Amino acid sequence: MKYIIDSVSNYVEQENTNYAILINGEWGCGKTYFWNNVLKNEIENIELNGKKQKTAYLSLYGITSIEEINKRIVVDHVFKNSETFKSISESKWGGRLTELGKMAVGVVKNLEIPIISEAMNTEINYENLLNFTDTVLCFDDLERANCDIADILGYINNFVEHDGVKVIIIGNEDEISTRLNTQNYEMKMITSSIILEKEGAFTGTNGETNELIENKLRSLFNKTDTYKRIKEKLIGKTLSLTSDFTQITKEIIRNYQDESLRVFLMDNLSIIETTSQNSGTKNIRILKQALDDFKIIYGHYNEKYKDLDNRILSSILKFTLAASFEIKTGIEENDKLEVIRSNSDFISHVTFSDMISKNKSKDYIKDFKTKYFNDSNNYNDLIYFKFSEILVRKGIFNEEIFEHEMNEIKIQYTDDTPSYLKLLRSGYMELEDDVFFDAMDTAYRKLVNGEMKFTWYFKAFVLYRQLIKVGLFEKEISQLKQELYEGLKKAGEQATDYVDSLTLLWGYEANPEDSDLQEFNNKTIEINRALLVKKESNDFDKLIENLDENFQQFIIDVNGRYYNTPVFSYCNMDELYLKIIQLSNRNIGIMIELFKKRYKDLSMNSECRLELDNIRDLEKKFNEYIHSKKITPKTVLLTEFSEVINGIK
């Protein structure tokens, strides 16, 4: 990097230059960081003719026109040097306007900002206001502009050549060259094809035709010389930045104000370096974003959990870095990380995936672990942190999830987790010989007695089948299946909490030919569906209970959340009937419309057929009420309600 600093300093100190400098490097290698934290300061410390040099920085990312560049430069320059701007009304200068100054005056006059417009109308020479000869301009992200790069380079060349303005361009030369050489490529291809067709050249195969077009395109448009030609005219020096990753990482760390954070990150520098290396991309931009995310986590961690083993915090840092490199670089299937709910889910998936499906060609979660965590430095197998994944992916720090996970970790790693749970969670490699057999027997006994959560049985069958296979557990497979299946049924009878179906058996895809495992899969789903019905029944009964107070919410939920769910098949019809007849007439009318919509076409909403027996009971109750009362608007509405139910086909 020193040679770049020296080269740029020599360039700035030269009196007469008519070229720009290109700082070349791959995306994310730290070019912008190098400018902001090193080069900018070096330039602004240079003094020429008694004047300190200034800098103006402009990212061309997303720029759509030269006019937009003009405006950004001027606004940045004018307001950055506001003391000069404030002196407009007090001073008059003579002298020439530079090419850039002429452009700037026009732009500033067109800016609809009162103080600028007023200043522009005064009789002033603008040499000192808009004189860029003591300013080094930096244009970043050239290859990411949304307008013609050749136009931008021509624009820069205009004031470099005429005014001697010092310009530094930051970009990826390979991408710049590709952009320039392929501009209007489709039109060039069409033109080449038309000429070849008129020449009668298309007589061979498709491969020969493509080669003919490429050769004609090259001869017509001299394709490979576009960038070279422009570069020879504008770029005097190309300085390639090969990032010193360790040095830049240290510099990023030193810039954090929290001393304890700086100390922690420096102590864990090897984790930062190896994780970045394992990612296959030493991308400084992503690294900086990852460390900024970790800074947020670190602040919350230190408030309540700083007494925990520091290796837990190191594990969080490592996962935050790994997740950042995967998500921010768009690695294929990184969304699989989003589905996982906890570290236990992560470890279970890695442990059991091979036992369930040995011939699976690709498993992103296993590959992720191998890529970043295939060493012995994972404290107590702490790898995955949901709060960190959400922060990296969505930019949201979910404090509730953070608190939940940290409290789980606190319990799990400050107290002794029973060995039988470690076995079921992570397999037999988790345990030493002196505790394994007792843990295996304890876990099996609890499983057979239905004392474990129903969601464990699918994996438990896989585990014990594997233990039989390797000779660690003596039992016939048929007996194992029968005993665990009976245990699963017992566990299902005692279960109370529904598990989100998307995550119930995620990652554990039973082979269709594995009939034994399919039975556990199907029974687990059956139990969970029953729990869902129970949950929805309870939720819906509460909704009915508060019908008079939350009528609007009832309508929203029945038309939305419960539209395809047969909630009326298991709700308390006596309670619903009493609540309906107590509604205002207007709300009874709304209920009638709701029922018309719900049962209009049961072929499209077939699940609701299960509700019909209960709905017929509601019709009978309405009729009994109507016959016991004199005619009123309410009885008329309830008669219509009864007819709607009676008319359901």
XYZ file of C-alpha atoms in Angstrom:
649
model
C 0.000 0.000 0.000
C 2.920 2.359 0.619
C 3.774 2.486 -3.068
C 0.194 3.618 -3.791
C 0.402 6.358 -1.141
C 3.771 7.542 -2.510
C 2.551 7.476 -6.127
C -0.608 9.447 -5.332
C 1.329 11.970 -3.213
C 3.820 12.561 -6.054
C 0.910 12.988 -8.481
C -0.812 15.576 -6.281
C 2.437 17.496 -5.711
C 3.198 17.809 -9.442
C 2.337 21.274 -10.765
C 1.144 20.336 -14.226
C -0.674 17.092 -14.912
C -3.138 16.177 -17.619
C -4.034 12.661 -16.602
C -5.933 10.768 -13.927
C -4.865 7.900 -11.671
C -6.813 4.637 -11.543
C -6.791 2.642 -8.309
C -7.698 -0.833 -9.479
C -8.954 -3.751 -7.392
C -11.613 -6.422 -7.133
C -15.015 -5.602 -5.638
C -14.882 -5.606 -1.854
C -11.075 -5.608 -1.580
C -11.116 -2.392 0.456
C -10.562 0.311 -2.176
C -13.173 2.693 -0.753
C -12.025 1.979 2.789
C -8.428 2.719 1.714
C -9.537 6.059 0.262
C -11.594 7.126 3.277
C -9.135 6.044 5.939
C -5.711 6.444 4.329
C -5.435 8.268 1.013
C -7.862 11.087 1.811
C -5.928 12.041 4.948
C -2.568 11.832 3.153
C -3.791 14.149 0.388
C -5.324 16.690 2.761
C -1.994 16.929 4.616
C -0.214 18.029 1.438
C 0.413 21.799 1.225
C 1.093 23.479 -2.125
C 1.759 27.201 -2.526
C 0.644 27.753 1.036
C -2.685 25.960 0.507
C -3.766 22.673 2.011
C -5.187 20.332 -0.593
C -8.866 19.419 -0.369
C -10.711 16.316 -1.537
C -14.149 15.732 -3.035
C -15.524 12.186 -3.195
C -18.299 10.942 -5.463
C -19.630 7.410 -5.791
C -20.891 6.786 -9.324
C -22.978 3.834 -8.180
C -26.404 4.146 -9.803
C -25.577 7.469 -11.539
C -27.775 7.831 -14.626
C -26.458 11.009 -16.287
C -23.557 13.452 -16.470
C -25.867 16.173 -15.122
C -26.367 14.109 -11.975
C -22.582 13.947 -11.510
C -22.380 17.730 -11.901
C -24.970 18.346 -9.219
C -23.448 15.941 -6.743
C -19.962 17.409 -7.104
C -21.099 20.998 -6.738
C -23.416 20.446 -3.806
C -20.728 18.440 -2.027
C -18.039 21.029 -2.741
C -20.100 24.126 -1.951
C -21.573 22.924 1.298
C -18.419 21.158 2.413
C -16.620 24.484 2.167
C -19.437 26.464 3.710
C -17.199 29.216 5.153
C -16.170 30.140 1.636
C -19.790 30.021 0.599
C -20.821 32.332 3.431
C -18.311 34.935 2.279
C -19.896 35.274 -1.174
C -21.779 38.439 -0.331
C -18.663 40.054 1.098
C -16.039 39.324 -1.574
C -15.391 39.779 -5.308
C -12.623 37.988 -7.131
C -11.238 38.119 -10.639
C -9.730 35.423 -12.756
C -10.722 32.644 -15.053
C -13.294 29.910 -14.455
C -12.037 26.378 -14.935
C -13.930 23.983 -17.201
C -15.319 22.347 -14.082
C -16.072 25.766 -12.623
C -18.093 26.771 -15.695
C -20.091 23.575 -15.380
C -20.525 24.147 -11.662
C -21.849 27.691 -12.011
C -24.563 26.490 -14.368
C -25.523 23.690 -12.037
C -25.552 25.837 -8.923
C -27.706 28.467 -10.614
C -30.233 25.771 -11.442
C -30.386 24.419 -7.911
C -33.622 25.630 -6.389
C -32.095 26.611 -3.061
C -32.864 30.249 -2.113
C -29.513 31.150 -0.585
C -27.610 29.719 -3.573
C -29.892 31.389 -6.126
C -29.494 34.732 -4.360
C -25.739 34.343 -4.263
C -25.586 33.467 -7.945
C -27.403 36.669 -8.856
C -24.695 38.845 -7.260
C -21.854 40.246 -9.366
C -19.154 37.816 -8.265
C -16.289 35.996 -9.924
C -16.414 32.395 -8.810
C -12.758 31.405 -8.941
C -12.480 30.898 -5.211
C -16.015 29.561 -4.853
C -15.806 26.945 -7.574
C -12.083 26.612 -8.155
C -11.224 22.916 -8.053
C -7.514 23.331 -8.797
C -6.660 22.813 -5.116
C -9.060 19.895 -4.858
C -8.418 16.254 -5.685
C -11.572 14.673 -7.074
C -12.225 11.008 -6.388
C -14.702 9.077 -8.553
C -15.567 5.685 -7.034
C -17.570 2.701 -8.365
C -17.055 3.639 -12.024
C -18.075 0.186 -13.253
C -21.369 0.402 -11.312
C -22.693 3.544 -13.013
C -25.990 3.253 -14.886
C -24.936 5.400 -17.823
C -22.343 5.096 -20.578
C -18.891 4.658 -19.002
C -17.253 6.119 -22.092
C -19.280 9.320 -21.564
C -18.179 9.499 -17.922
C -14.523 9.021 -18.836
C -14.852 11.646 -21.572
C -16.424 14.015 -19.066
C -13.563 13.459 -16.601
C -10.977 13.857 -19.360
C -12.415 17.261 -20.288
C -11.419 19.026 -17.089
C -8.352 16.842 -16.427
C -6.917 17.804 -19.802
C -7.991 21.448 -19.852
C -7.690 22.416 -16.197
C -5.076 20.089 -14.800
C -7.536 19.014 -12.104
C -6.233 16.068 -10.092
C -8.540 13.067 -10.412
C -8.408 9.642 -8.824
C -10.708 6.969 -10.253
C -11.502 3.919 -8.131
C -12.822 0.803 -9.823
C -12.353 -2.730 -11.069
C -10.453 -2.438 -14.342
C -11.624 -5.812 -15.655
C -15.275 -4.856 -15.173
C -14.732 -1.365 -16.627
C -13.101 -2.893 -19.705
C -15.906 -5.437 -20.101
C -18.581 -2.733 -19.797
C -16.900 -0.541 -22.402
C -16.210 -3.328 -24.842
C -19.744 -4.743 -24.717
C -21.784 -1.528 -24.865
C -24.468 -1.684 -27.579
C -23.405 -5.283 -28.099
C -26.803 -6.459 -29.366
C -26.967 -3.711 -31.998
C -23.424 -4.503 -33.099
C -24.349 -8.185 -33.413
C -27.421 -7.339 -35.513
C -25.378 -5.050 -37.774
C -22.719 -7.729 -38.241
C -25.381 -10.347 -39.050
C -27.087 -8.121 -41.658
C -23.790 -7.452 -43.432
C -22.847 -11.140 -43.402
C -26.255 -12.091 -44.778
C -25.891 -9.611 -47.655
C -22.447 -11.050 -48.336
C -23.996 -14.544 -48.492
C -21.710 -15.822 -45.749
C -24.300 -17.905 -43.816
C -23.863 -21.366 -45.300
C -22.467 -23.506 -42.465
C -23.547 -24.841 -39.058
C -24.660 -22.782 -36.055
C -21.178 -22.979 -34.562
C -19.596 -21.660 -37.762
C -22.254 -18.935 -37.978
C -21.501 -17.694 -34.454
C -17.795 -17.582 -35.229
C -18.461 -15.622 -38.430
C -20.527 -13.050 -36.511
C -17.856 -12.665 -33.807
C -15.115 -12.153 -36.408
C -17.197 -9.626 -38.353
C -18.090 -7.766 -35.149
C -14.408 -7.566 -34.217
C -13.390 -6.281 -37.634
C -16.209 -3.724 -37.839
C -16.064 -2.304 -34.345
C -12.498 -3.078 -33.248
C -14.088 -4.431 -30.071
C -10.976 -5.092 -27.992
C -9.508 -1.582 -28.407
C -12.293 0.526 -26.856
C -11.027 0.530 -23.278
C -7.366 0.573 -24.293
C -7.918 3.655 -26.461
C -9.729 5.610 -23.730
C -7.281 4.513 -21.040
C -4.238 5.670 -23.032
C -5.725 9.145 -23.286
C -6.975 9.603 -19.709
C -5.275 7.221 -17.280
C -1.639 8.099 -16.596
C -1.062 5.502 -13.894
C -2.857 2.361 -12.805
C -2.195 1.383 -9.195
C -3.470 -2.060 -8.245
C -4.613 -2.467 -4.653
C -3.945 -5.892 -3.225
C -5.524 -5.684 0.181
C -3.538 -6.505 3.286
C -6.535 -8.162 4.878
C -5.052 -8.394 8.351
C -3.925 -4.773 8.348
C -7.295 -3.481 7.113
C -9.120 -5.656 9.658
C -6.996 -4.193 12.443
C -7.709 -0.698 11.153
C -11.474 -1.360 11.154
C -11.239 -2.661 14.715
C -9.198 0.331 15.887
C -11.927 2.675 14.625
C -14.514 1.311 17.086
C -14.905 3.607 20.082
C -15.720 0.894 22.628
C -12.358 -0.156 24.048
C -13.634 -3.499 25.366
C -15.014 -4.330 21.901
C -11.662 -3.455 20.329
C -9.816 -5.694 22.782
C -12.238 -8.578 22.209
C -12.006 -8.355 18.406
C -8.209 -8.145 18.469
C -8.116 -11.213 20.732
C -10.300 -13.020 18.174
C -8.479 -11.797 15.079
C -7.646 -15.371 14.061
C -11.380 -16.237 13.986
C -12.045 -13.241 11.729
C -9.216 -14.168 9.367
C -9.964 -17.904 9.128
C -13.710 -17.367 8.655
C -13.044 -14.899 5.859
C -10.541 -17.269 4.297
C -13.003 -20.166 4.506
C -15.638 -18.063 2.738
C -13.412 -17.881 -0.323
C -13.720 -14.103 -0.494
C -11.772 -11.589 1.545
C -14.423 -8.970 0.973
C -13.696 -5.928 3.146
C -17.131 -4.391 2.603
C -18.921 -7.500 3.881
C -16.418 -7.869 6.722
C -17.120 -4.299 7.859
C -20.894 -4.905 7.738
C -20.485 -8.142 9.714
C -18.396 -6.470 12.415
C -20.895 -3.609 12.617
C -23.671 -6.174 13.157
C -21.596 -7.907 15.800
C -21.046 -4.560 17.522
C -24.839 -4.369 18.061
C -24.901 -7.888 19.501
C -21.860 -7.173 21.671
C -23.567 -4.184 23.295
C -26.643 -6.220 24.267
C -24.526 -9.192 25.354
C -22.464 -7.057 27.717
C -25.563 -5.682 29.424
C -26.711 -9.041 30.821
C -24.461 -11.912 29.824
C -20.856 -10.740 30.167
C -20.314 -13.199 33.039
C -20.756 -16.151 30.663
C -17.761 -17.927 29.185
C -16.105 -15.644 26.615
C -16.012 -18.548 24.172
C -19.781 -18.182 23.751
C -19.258 -14.639 22.481
C -16.484 -15.877 20.185
C -18.926 -18.439 18.765
C -21.459 -15.669 18.102
C -18.766 -13.644 16.311
C -17.813 -16.603 14.137
C -21.390 -17.367 13.118
C -22.136 -13.689 12.410
C -19.143 -13.537 10.075
C -19.972 -16.844 8.363
C -23.647 -15.939 7.883
C -22.648 -12.528 6.505
C -20.320 -13.980 3.879
C -22.970 -16.531 2.843
C -25.949 -14.156 2.748
C -24.272 -10.979 1.462
C -22.509 -12.768 -1.399
C -25.722 -14.587 -2.333
C -24.450 -18.145 -1.913
C -27.009 -20.550 -3.373
C -29.473 -22.026 -0.839
C -28.364 -19.690 1.971
C -32.093 -19.298 2.714
C -31.877 -22.757 4.352
C -30.278 -20.943 7.305
C -33.436 -18.860 7.650
C -35.662 -21.891 8.301
C -33.605 -23.202 11.223
C -34.935 -22.046 14.601
C -32.132 -22.873 17.013
C -28.673 -24.309 17.484
C -30.263 -27.602 18.555
C -32.095 -27.776 15.212
C -28.828 -27.079 13.422
C -26.856 -29.755 15.288
C -29.669 -32.309 14.960
C -29.858 -31.762 11.231
C -26.128 -32.251 10.765
C -26.097 -35.317 13.029
C -29.091 -37.144 11.579
C -29.108 -36.145 7.901
C -26.721 -38.929 6.850
C -28.545 -41.523 8.935
C -31.832 -40.633 7.234
C -30.656 -40.175 3.664
C -27.124 -41.356 2.943
C -27.301 -40.800 -0.809
C -28.339 -37.157 -0.683
C -26.124 -35.389 -3.210
C -26.059 -31.972 -1.546
C -26.923 -30.690 1.901
C -26.381 -26.959 2.356
C -26.498 -27.035 6.172
C -23.865 -29.776 6.376
C -21.757 -27.966 3.779
C -22.047 -24.736 5.794
C -20.793 -26.480 8.936
C -17.943 -28.146 7.067
C -16.969 -24.880 5.422
C -16.777 -22.723 8.544
C -16.925 -24.957 11.628
C -15.046 -28.110 10.724
C -12.468 -27.597 13.468
C -12.233 -28.227 17.178
C -12.795 -24.621 18.238
C -16.591 -24.711 18.484
C -17.360 -24.228 22.152
C -19.796 -26.967 23.222
C -21.016 -27.250 19.616
C -22.420 -23.725 19.712
C -22.685 -22.795 16.048
C -26.050 -21.311 15.060
C -27.653 -18.195 16.564
C -31.085 -17.227 15.263
C -30.900 -13.619 16.465
C -27.671 -13.151 14.508
C -29.097 -14.730 11.331
C -32.070 -12.344 11.460
C -29.801 -9.342 12.049
C -27.513 -10.226 9.138
C -30.328 -11.084 6.718
C -32.914 -8.432 7.610
C -30.991 -5.773 9.515
C -33.285 -6.236 12.529
C -32.056 -6.987 16.032
C -34.839 -9.037 17.614
C -34.290 -8.536 21.333
C -36.941 -11.083 22.299
C -35.272 -13.878 20.320
C -31.864 -12.772 21.624
C -33.025 -12.969 25.243
C -34.656 -16.359 24.670
C -31.586 -17.870 23.014
C -29.137 -16.448 25.529
C -31.194 -17.712 28.460
C -31.336 -21.149 26.827
C -27.570 -21.055 26.419
C -27.152 -19.899 30.004
C -29.150 -22.890 31.249
C -27.565 -25.331 28.833
C -23.935 -24.413 29.363
C -23.838 -23.256 32.955
C -25.868 -26.222 34.248
C -25.337 -29.880 33.397
C -27.511 -30.945 30.491
C -28.570 -34.582 31.071
C -26.478 -36.983 29.033
C -29.544 -38.701 27.564
C -30.674 -35.360 26.068
C -27.224 -34.763 24.613
C -27.450 -38.207 23.008
C -30.851 -37.522 21.435
C -29.835 -34.062 20.321
C -26.386 -34.678 18.900
C -25.796 -38.422 18.622
C -23.352 -40.753 20.320
C -20.230 -38.785 19.328
C -21.294 -36.175 21.892
C -20.697 -38.565 24.809
C -17.686 -40.255 26.367
C -17.663 -44.013 26.971
C -18.215 -43.737 30.724
C -21.616 -42.043 30.335
C -22.815 -43.322 26.957
C -24.491 -46.615 27.902
C -26.359 -45.183 30.872
C -27.545 -42.261 28.704
C -28.656 -44.655 25.949
C -30.700 -46.788 28.364
C -32.230 -43.757 30.118
C -33.241 -42.114 26.846
C -34.789 -45.338 25.532
C -36.778 -45.932 28.713
C -38.196 -42.398 28.619
C -39.039 -42.753 24.931
C -40.867 -46.050 25.413
C -42.842 -44.599 28.338
C -43.939 -41.603 26.278
C -42.041 -39.199 28.533
C -40.326 -37.334 25.691
C -41.789 -34.653 23.435
C -43.484 -36.249 20.413
C -41.160 -34.422 18.007
C -38.161 -36.454 19.287
C -39.399 -39.881 18.145
C -38.681 -39.565 14.437
C -35.006 -38.781 15.123
C -34.864 -41.268 18.016
C -35.889 -44.125 15.725
C -33.181 -43.085 13.263
C -30.612 -42.886 16.076
C -31.378 -46.228 17.722
C -31.592 -47.973 14.360
C -28.084 -46.691 13.691
C -26.917 -47.800 17.155
C -28.194 -51.314 16.384
C -26.380 -51.239 13.052
C -23.009 -50.325 14.601
C -23.475 -52.816 17.467
C -24.005 -50.383 20.339
C -27.626 -51.364 21.036
C -29.013 -54.903 21.061
C -32.589 -55.193 19.830
C -34.437 -56.366 16.737
C -35.452 -53.540 14.399
C -39.056 -54.740 14.431
C -39.162 -54.603 18.241
C -37.471 -51.184 18.239
C -40.081 -49.877 15.838
C -43.011 -51.273 17.834
C -41.796 -49.977 21.207
C -40.904 -46.498 19.977
C -44.117 -46.221 17.968
C -46.174 -47.031 21.083
C -44.113 -44.454 22.971
C -44.859 -41.902 20.253
C -48.597 -42.513 20.614
C -48.355 -42.024 24.391
C -46.346 -38.838 23.917
C -48.950 -37.613 21.423
C -51.758 -38.138 23.934
C -49.924 -35.970 26.462
C -48.759 -33.304 23.997
C -50.166 -29.809 24.392
C -48.206 -27.544 22.053
C -48.577 -27.397 18.277
C -45.308 -27.078 16.329
C -45.123 -24.963 13.177
C -45.549 -27.438 10.311
C -42.829 -25.722 8.265
C -40.207 -26.607 10.858
C -41.678 -29.800 12.356
C -39.526 -32.215 10.345
C -37.523 -29.726 8.295
C -34.318 -31.191 6.966
C -35.332 -34.775 7.735
C -36.704 -36.063 4.454
C -37.603 -39.727 4.869
C -36.869 -41.857 1.846
C -40.243 -43.004 0.395
C -38.855 -46.557 0.337
C -38.080 -46.428 4.069
C -41.525 -47.591 5.211
C -40.596 -47.792 8.909
C -39.413 -44.207 9.012
C -42.396 -43.087 6.944
C -44.704 -44.425 9.671
C -42.974 -42.281 12.297
C -43.079 -39.332 9.907
C -46.823 -39.721 9.271
C -47.716 -40.311 12.929
C -45.757 -37.223 13.997
C -47.635 -35.130 11.433
C -50.960 -36.659 12.537
C -50.305 -35.749 16.192
C -49.287 -32.247 15.227
C -52.427 -31.753 13.126
C -54.574 -32.788 16.085
C -52.724 -30.239 18.211
C -53.385 -27.613 15.542
C -57.111 -28.370 15.634
C -57.047 -28.086 19.415
C -55.134 -24.826 19.250
C -57.432 -23.345 16.617
C -60.479 -24.496 18.569
C -59.230 -22.756 21.706
C -58.288 -19.628 19.769
C -61.646 -19.566 17.982
C -63.613 -20.095 21.195
C -61.814 -17.086 22.671
C -62.714 -15.124 19.550
C -66.399 -16.068 19.957
C -66.254 -15.308 23.668
C -65.291 -11.724 22.846
C -67.505 -11.441 19.761
C -69.475 -8.464 21.036
C -66.311 -6.524 21.894
C -64.114 -7.578 18.957
C -66.656 -8.146 16.204
C -64.460 -6.587 13.526
C -61.553 -8.892 14.402
C -63.875 -11.909 14.222
C -64.916 -10.982 10.668
C -61.293 -10.378 9.623
C -60.103 -13.715 11.037
C -62.970 -15.802 9.603
C -62.451 -14.246 6.160
C -58.682 -14.551 6.398
C -56.893 -16.796 8.870
C -59.757 -19.317 9.145
C -61.198 -19.082 5.631
C -60.051 -22.589 4.639
C -60.096 -24.012 8.163
C -63.259 -25.791 9.417
C -63.356 -23.891 12.723
C -67.159 -24.030 12.972
C -66.923 -27.837 13.091
C -65.352 -27.824 16.534
C -66.453 -24.553 18.101
C -69.101 -24.259 20.831
C -72.345 -23.638 18.890
C -74.360 -22.767 22.003
C -71.882 -19.986 22.766
C -71.879 -18.780 19.151
C -75.700 -18.738 19.004
C -75.996 -16.677 22.216
C -73.389 -14.202 20.982
C -75.055 -13.777 17.565
C -78.550 -13.003 18.921
C -76.993 -10.361 21.177
C -75.341 -8.575 18.245
C -76.693 -5.354 16.817
C -78.944 -5.774 13.769
C -76.273 -4.204 11.597
C -73.670 -6.749 12.727
C -76.127 -9.645 12.228
C -76.432 -8.427 8.634
C -72.642 -8.539 8.301
C -72.637 -12.098 9.697
C -75.187 -13.138 7.057
C -72.899 -11.818 4.288
C -69.939 -13.627 5.864
C -71.810 -16.964 5.763
C -72.951 -16.375 2.167
C -69.356 -15.834 1.081
C -67.972 -18.758 3.098
C -70.393 -21.372 1.754
C -71.015 -19.980 -1.720
C -68.927 -22.661 -3.449
C -67.858 -25.590 -1.292
C -66.057 -27.152 -4.239
C -63.552 -24.305 -3.871
C -63.586 -24.381 -0.069
C -64.076 -28.104 0.532
C -62.675 -28.172 4.086
C -65.697 -26.183 5.235
C -67.993 -29.118 4.408
C -66.917 -30.494 7.784
C -68.768 -27.587 9.405
C -72.212 -28.333 7.959
C -73.573 -30.515 10.788
C -72.733 -27.847 13.354
C -74.097 -25.099 11.126
C -77.416 -26.985 10.796
C -77.642 -26.972 14.612
C -77.194 -23.213 14.515
C -80.070 -22.999 12.011
C -82.360 -24.954 14.392
C -81.498 -22.634 17.262
C -82.335 -19.599 15.114
C -85.706 -21.119 14.150
C -86.563 -21.847 17.789
C -85.723 -18.259 18.695
C -87.802 -16.847 15.797
C -90.892 -18.893 16.710
C -90.716 -17.783 20.336
C -90.606 -14.065 19.503
C -92.838 -11.577 17.775
C -91.735 -10.179 14.447
C -89.024 -7.551 14.785
C -86.152 -6.439 12.536
C -83.925 -8.884 14.438
C -86.224 -11.891 13.859
C -86.476 -10.926 10.172
C -82.663 -10.892 9.944
C -82.368 -14.208 11.781
C -84.976 -15.702 9.418
C -82.765 -14.639 6.504
C -79.738 -16.080 8.320
C -81.585 -19.407 8.762
C -82.530 -19.458 5.068
C -78.911 -18.844 4.043
C -77.800 -21.861 6.105
C -80.669 -23.977 4.767
C -79.688 -23.083 1.222
C -76.110 -24.336 1.538
C -75.590 -27.082 -1.057
